Short mmCIF file of C-alpha atoms in Angstrom, two decimals:
data_model
loop_
_atom_site.label_atom_id
_atom_site.label_comp_id
_atom_site.label_asym_id
_atom_site.label_seq_id
_atom_site.Cartn_x
_atom_site.Cartn_y
_atom_site.Cartn_z
CA MET X 1 47.47 -60.21 63.78
CA ALA X 2 48.61 -58.24 66.82
CA GLU X 3 51.64 -56.49 66.94
CA SER X 4 53.62 -57.03 70.48
CA GLY X 5 56.69 -55.04 71.51
CA VAL X 6 57.85 -51.92 73.23
CA ARG X 7 58.69 -48.50 72.02
CA LEU X 8 60.61 -46.18 73.48
CA THR X 9 60.53 -42.75 72.98
CA GLY X 10 63.24 -39.92 73.96
CA ASP X 11 66.17 -37.50 72.81
CA TRP X 12 68.03 -40.20 70.97
CA PRO X 13 70.49 -37.95 69.41
CA GLU X 14 71.13 -37.15 73.02
CA PHE X 15 71.61 -40.44 74.49
CA ARG X 16 73.83 -41.45 71.28
CA ARG X 17 76.17 -38.59 71.91
CA ALA X 18 76.41 -39.23 75.77
CA VAL X 19 77.30 -43.02 74.76
CA ARG X 20 79.80 -42.06 72.00
CA ASN X 21 81.22 -39.48 75.28
CA LEU X 22 81.97 -42.64 77.49
CA ALA X 23 83.97 -44.01 75.21
CA ASN X 24 86.41 -41.38 76.05
CA PHE X 25 86.39 -42.31 79.61
CA PRO X 26 89.57 -41.21 81.46
CA PHE X 27 90.60 -44.53 82.71
CA ALA X 28 93.96 -43.73 83.14
CA LYS X 29 92.64 -40.84 85.41
CA PHE X 30 90.45 -43.16 87.42
CA HIS X 31 93.08 -45.62 88.05
CA ALA X 32 95.32 -43.08 89.32
CA PHE X 33 92.52 -41.56 91.39
CA ALA X 34 92.08 -45.40 93.01
CA GLY X 35 95.46 -45.79 93.69
CA GLU X 36 95.74 -42.87 95.49
CA THR X 37 92.56 -43.56 97.51
CA ILE X 38 93.95 -47.19 98.12
CA ILE X 39 96.96 -45.86 99.39
CA ASN X 40 95.74 -43.02 101.79
CA GLN X 41 92.96 -45.40 103.21
CA THR X 42 95.83 -48.23 103.78
CA GLN X 43 98.04 -45.61 105.44
CA ALA X 44 95.26 -44.50 107.50
CA ARG X 45 94.70 -48.20 108.87
CA PHE X 46 98.20 -47.86 110.36
CA ASP X 47 97.13 -44.90 112.46
CA SER X 48 93.67 -46.76 113.45
CA GLU X 49 95.41 -50.17 113.78
CA ARG X 50 92.06 -51.96 111.84
CA GLY X 51 91.94 -53.78 108.64
CA PRO X 52 89.71 -52.93 106.14
CA ASP X 53 86.85 -55.05 107.83
CA GLY X 54 87.09 -52.37 110.90
CA LYS X 55 88.19 -55.22 113.06
CA PRO X 56 91.30 -54.57 115.19
CA TRP X 57 94.67 -55.95 114.50
CA PRO X 58 96.17 -58.04 117.40
CA GLU X 59 99.06 -56.37 119.67
CA SER X 60 102.28 -57.41 118.98
CA ALA X 61 104.79 -58.41 121.62
CA ARG X 62 106.56 -55.26 121.29
CA VAL X 63 103.66 -53.25 121.34
CA LYS X 64 102.55 -55.11 124.74
CA ARG X 65 105.84 -54.75 126.41
CA PHE X 66 107.09 -51.07 125.08
CA GLY X 67 103.79 -49.43 123.64
CA GLY X 68 103.76 -47.98 120.22
CA LYS X 69 101.55 -49.15 117.26
CA VAL X 70 101.06 -52.27 116.06
CA LEU X 71 103.23 -52.62 112.53
CA THR X 72 104.59 -49.55 112.99
CA ASP X 73 107.85 -49.90 114.58
CA THR X 74 109.83 -47.65 111.87
CA ALA X 75 106.80 -47.31 109.58
CA ARG X 76 108.73 -49.00 106.82
CA LEU X 77 105.88 -50.89 105.49
CA ARG X 78 103.47 -47.96 105.56
CA ASN X 79 105.97 -45.77 103.99
CA SER X 80 106.66 -48.34 101.27
CA LEU X 81 103.09 -48.39 99.40
CA SER X 82 103.22 -47.22 95.99
CA LYS X 83 100.99 -47.60 92.95
CA ARG X 84 101.33 -47.94 89.04
CA ALA X 85 98.48 -46.91 87.14
CA ASP X 86 97.54 -46.68 83.41
CA GLY X 87 94.57 -47.06 81.09
CA ASP X 88 94.16 -50.55 82.07
CA LYS X 89 94.41 -51.21 85.54
CA VAL X 90 95.94 -49.76 88.76
CA ILE X 91 98.39 -51.62 90.72
CA VAL X 92 98.60 -50.87 94.39
CA GLY X 93 101.43 -52.42 96.67
CA THR X 94 104.91 -53.14 98.43
CA ASN X 95 108.24 -54.43 97.81
CA VAL X 96 108.44 -55.04 101.21
CA VAL X 97 109.55 -58.56 102.05
CA TYR X 98 107.68 -59.23 105.38
CA ALA X 99 104.54 -57.57 104.00
CA ALA X 100 102.61 -60.71 102.94
CA ILE X 101 103.03 -62.29 106.27
CA HIS X 102 101.57 -59.53 108.03
CA GLN X 103 98.69 -59.04 105.71
CA ALA X 104 97.73 -62.92 105.87
CA GLY X 105 99.46 -64.05 108.94
CA GLY X 106 101.54 -67.46 109.06
CA GLU X 107 104.12 -69.00 110.45
CA ILE X 108 107.89 -68.72 110.14
CA LYS X 109 110.37 -71.59 110.92
CA ALA X 110 114.31 -71.75 111.02
CA LYS X 111 115.63 -72.35 107.41
CA ARG X 112 119.29 -72.97 107.87
CA LYS X 113 119.70 -73.58 111.61
CA PRO X 114 117.43 -75.47 114.45
CA ARG X 115 116.18 -72.52 116.02
CA LEU X 116 115.29 -68.52 115.25
CA VAL X 117 117.34 -66.36 117.34
CA PHE X 118 115.72 -62.89 118.71
CA ASN X 119 117.78 -60.54 120.34
CA ILE X 120 114.68 -58.49 122.39
CA PRO X 121 115.55 -54.79 123.71
CA GLY X 122 115.44 -55.16 127.37
CA VAL X 123 115.26 -58.67 127.49
CA GLY X 124 118.44 -60.11 125.64
CA ILE X 125 118.65 -62.98 123.56
CA ARG X 126 115.80 -65.41 122.93
CA THR X 127 115.23 -68.43 120.35
CA ALA X 128 112.28 -70.15 119.09
CA LYS X 129 111.79 -73.15 116.47
CA LYS X 130 108.89 -71.37 115.05
CA VAL X 131 107.19 -67.83 115.49
CA LYS X 132 103.22 -67.59 114.38
CA ILE X 133 102.38 -64.34 112.92
CA PRO X 134 98.77 -63.53 113.21
CA ALA X 135 96.91 -61.88 110.25
CA ARG X 136 96.94 -58.29 110.39
CA PRO X 137 95.51 -57.31 107.00
CA TYR X 138 95.93 -53.72 106.03
CA MET X 139 95.42 -53.72 102.30
CA GLY X 140 91.84 -54.32 101.06
CA PHE X 141 88.72 -52.68 100.58
CA SER X 142 86.81 -51.04 103.18
CA PRO X 143 82.95 -50.11 102.71
CA GLU X 144 84.49 -46.36 102.66
CA ASP X 145 86.85 -46.80 100.11
CA ARG X 146 84.12 -48.52 98.01
CA ARG X 147 81.77 -44.99 98.48
CA GLU X 148 84.66 -43.10 97.35
CA LEU X 149 85.63 -45.04 94.21
CA ALA X 150 81.84 -45.16 93.34
CA GLU X 151 81.39 -41.31 94.22
CA GLU X 152 84.48 -40.78 92.03
CA LEU X 153 83.45 -42.79 89.14
CA ARG X 154 79.69 -41.58 88.87
CA GLY X 155 81.65 -37.88 88.51
CA LEU X 156 83.43 -38.78 85.77
CA VAL X 157 80.56 -40.35 84.09
CA LYS X 158 78.40 -37.47 84.97
CA GLU X 159 80.89 -35.29 83.45
CA LEU X 160 81.49 -37.13 80.02
CA THR X 161 77.45 -37.38 79.60
CA LYS X 162 76.79 -33.70 80.03
CA LYS X 163 79.21 -32.79 77.15
#
C-alpha cells in the first residue's frame, strides 16, 4: 500500500521555543502603544480637519463666519481623549457629552421648550426647532494607523521569537 502525507523538516526545537515565547506576548505593552497611537492620530485629525478615511470635515457655521478650525473652538473635545489599556484590551474615548453627535452626526431638537436658543457672537439671539449636525468622524482607523500598529506588532513578535 502506498503512503501519502507531508514530511516537514527543520529546526523543531527552535520552532517550539519560539512558540513558547509567544505565550509571553506583552499584550499590555501593545495595547498601551495602540492606545497612544490612536490618540495621537486622532488629535492629528483635528489639525488636518479630516476623518480617518481622509475626507475633509464639513465646515461649521462658526468657521465659515469667523474662521478657525472645525471641532476646535475650545479644543475641549481634542484634549479630552484618553485611554485605558491592560493585558486584555485597550479602550480609547472621551467623556465629552457632545462627542457622539460630532462623530456620527445627527439632529438636535428642543426638549423642554418649543425652540432651541442660540446666542451667536456678532449676530445675536437666534432660535430653531432643530439643528442638523453633519458627521465629522474624528475617531477610527486610517490606513496609516493600521500600518503603524502592524509594524509595532511585528516588532514585538520578532523580539519574542529571537530569544
